[in-house]
Tab-separated table of C-alpha atoms in Angstrom:
chain	number	residue	atom	x	y	z
P	27	UNK	CA	-17.033	6.351	42.466
P	28	UNK	CA	-14.131	3.921	42.395
P	29	UNK	CA	-10.603	5.065	43.176
P	30	UNK	CA	-9.389	5.459	39.591
P	31	UNK	CA	-5.690	5.726	40.472
P	32	UNK	CA	-5.839	2.414	42.351
P	33	UNK	CA	-7.732	0.809	39.451
P	34	UNK	CA	-5.135	2.085	36.970
P	35	UNK	CA	-2.297	0.673	39.104
P	36	UNK	CA	-4.025	-2.715	39.256
P	37	UNK	CA	-4.501	-2.800	35.472
P	38	UNK	CA	-0.874	-1.835	34.832
P	39	UNK	CA	0.263	-4.577	37.226
P	40	UNK	CA	-1.555	-7.388	35.402
P	41	UNK	CA	0.434	-10.280	33.980
P	42	UNK	CA	0.062	-11.149	30.301
P	43	UNK	CA	-2.281	-14.031	31.138
P	44	UNK	CA	-4.414	-11.859	33.444
P	45	UNK	CA	-4.616	-9.108	30.805
P	46	UNK	CA	-5.771	-11.660	28.216
P	47	UNK	CA	-8.429	-12.936	30.633
P	48	UNK	CA	-9.590	-9.353	31.349
P	49	UNK	CA	-9.836	-8.707	27.599
P	50	UNK	CA	-11.960	-11.840	27.144
P	51	UNK	CA	-14.298	-10.857	29.990
P	52	UNK	CA	-14.733	-7.315	28.655
P	53	UNK	CA	-15.436	-8.638	25.164
P	54	UNK	CA	-17.775	-11.516	26.059
P	55	UNK	CA	-19.752	-9.965	28.899
P	56	UNK	CA	-19.781	-6.261	27.990
P	57	UNK	CA	-19.146	-6.112	24.227
P	58	UNK	CA	-16.039	-3.940	24.698
P	59	UNK	CA	-13.188	-4.477	22.227
P	60	UNK	CA	-9.745	-2.855	22.081
P	61	UNK	CA	-9.243	-0.128	19.482
P	62	UNK	CA	-6.795	-0.639	16.615
P	63	UNK	CA	-3.870	0.651	18.681
P	64	UNK	CA	-4.887	-1.417	21.692
P	65	UNK	CA	-4.324	1.504	24.082
P	66	UNK	CA	-7.924	2.731	24.181
P	67	UNK	CA	-10.975	0.573	24.805
P	68	UNK	CA	-14.204	1.284	22.968
P	69	UNK	CA	-17.676	-0.214	23.108
P	70	UNK	CA	-18.923	-2.052	20.065
P	71	UNK	CA	-21.966	-4.077	19.083
P	72	UNK	CA	-22.449	-7.409	20.828
P	73	UNK	CA	-21.632	-9.412	17.672
P	74	UNK	CA	-18.510	-7.418	16.745
P	75	UNK	CA	-16.318	-10.534	17.098
P	76	UNK	CA	-17.207	-11.637	13.570
P	77	UNK	CA	-15.936	-8.443	11.986
P	78	UNK	CA	-12.435	-8.285	13.484
P	79	UNK	CA	-10.455	-11.499	13.687
P	80	UNK	CA	-7.525	-11.599	16.055
P	81	UNK	CA	-4.586	-13.975	15.853
P	82	UNK	CA	-4.987	-16.607	18.540
P	83	UNK	CA	-2.406	-19.173	17.453
P	84	UNK	CA	1.295	-18.474	17.198
P	85	UNK	CA	4.358	-20.344	15.929
P	86	UNK	CA	7.618	-20.165	17.873
P	87	UNK	CA	10.483	-20.155	15.357
P	88	UNK	CA	14.112	-20.858	16.309
P	89	UNK	CA	16.155	-18.468	14.164
P	90	UNK	CA	19.614	-19.269	15.597
P	91	UNK	CA	20.969	-21.394	18.434
P	92	UNK	CA	23.540	-18.877	19.619
P	93	UNK	CA	26.748	-19.634	21.464
P	94	UNK	CA	25.227	-22.084	23.975
P	95	UNK	CA	23.819	-24.652	21.568
P	96	UNK	CA	23.795	-27.487	24.108
P	97	UNK	CA	21.566	-25.496	26.478
P	98	UNK	CA	19.229	-24.664	23.592
P	99	UNK	CA	19.023	-28.349	22.602
P	100	UNK	CA	18.119	-29.244	26.205
P	101	UNK	CA	15.340	-26.632	26.250
P	102	UNK	CA	14.000	-27.762	22.864
P	103	UNK	CA	13.876	-31.347	24.141
P	104	UNK	CA	12.030	-30.255	27.289
P	105	UNK	CA	9.519	-28.152	25.325
P	106	UNK	CA	8.840	-30.544	22.440
P	107	UNK	CA	9.518	-33.972	23.896
P	108	UNK	CA	11.807	-34.785	20.944
P	109	UNK	CA	14.712	-37.167	21.257
P	110	UNK	CA	18.281	-35.912	21.421
P	111	UNK	CA	18.981	-36.489	17.713
P	112	UNK	CA	15.757	-34.793	16.535
P	113	UNK	CA	16.219	-31.817	18.868
P	114	UNK	CA	19.844	-31.395	17.739
P	115	UNK	CA	18.788	-31.468	14.066
P	116	UNK	CA	16.055	-28.885	14.703
P	117	UNK	CA	18.461	-26.551	16.512
P	118	UNK	CA	21.230	-26.917	13.925
P	119	UNK	CA	18.849	-26.368	10.984
P	120	UNK	CA	17.659	-22.983	12.286
P	121	UNK	CA	14.600	-21.182	10.952
P	122	UNK	CA	12.341	-24.067	11.979
P	123	UNK	CA	9.295	-24.023	14.233
P	124	UNK	CA	9.908	-25.340	17.725
P	125	UNK	CA	6.195	-25.325	18.485
P	126	UNK	CA	3.236	-24.396	16.273
P	127	UNK	CA	-0.319	-23.304	16.988
P	128	UNK	CA	0.170	-22.251	20.622
P	129	UNK	CA	-1.619	-19.429	22.440
P	130	UNK	CA	0.064	-16.110	23.180
P	131	UNK	CA	0.940	-16.902	26.795
P	132	UNK	CA	2.559	-20.249	25.944
P	133	UNK	CA	4.434	-18.686	23.004
P	134	UNK	CA	5.895	-15.995	25.286
P	135	UNK	CA	6.825	-18.612	27.898
P	136	UNK	CA	8.631	-20.762	25.305
P	137	UNK	CA	10.347	-17.702	23.843
P	138	UNK	CA	11.578	-16.685	27.302
P	139	UNK	CA	12.984	-20.140	28.058
P	140	UNK	CA	14.800	-20.426	24.749
P	141	UNK	CA	16.189	-16.891	24.884
P	142	UNK	CA	17.436	-17.574	28.426
P	143	UNK	CA	19.277	-20.600	26.994
P	144	UNK	CA	20.914	-18.318	24.402
P	145	UNK	CA	18.746	-18.826	21.301
P	146	UNK	CA	17.389	-16.215	18.919
P	147	UNK	CA	13.591	-16.640	18.689
P	148	UNK	CA	10.805	-15.220	16.548
P	149	UNK	CA	7.077	-15.545	17.307
P	150	UNK	CA	4.765	-15.416	14.295
């Protein structure tokens, strides 16, 4: 039998991207889906994917620029590829999507960069 403590430590140490990949492998190859709370895994039928749809695309919304607006504008430009004027307008408007339809890992990465620059971010 496998060393369960070591296995548990490895699972806890996974990055968000690795955890998502593990989830996909368990679902596709073994038919195992997370329970409603996500803390307990349970086996389901092989075609269970049709019954429970999971959000796969997220929008990163800039709620407020914060005190360091210039740094936020620079990050928005780097993330979106917008020009200076367009990025400034997006940041000053607030409540607008910086990026839409991105996967969970990219949404978290963008959120981290913008929050580090001083912005208030929401992921929907």
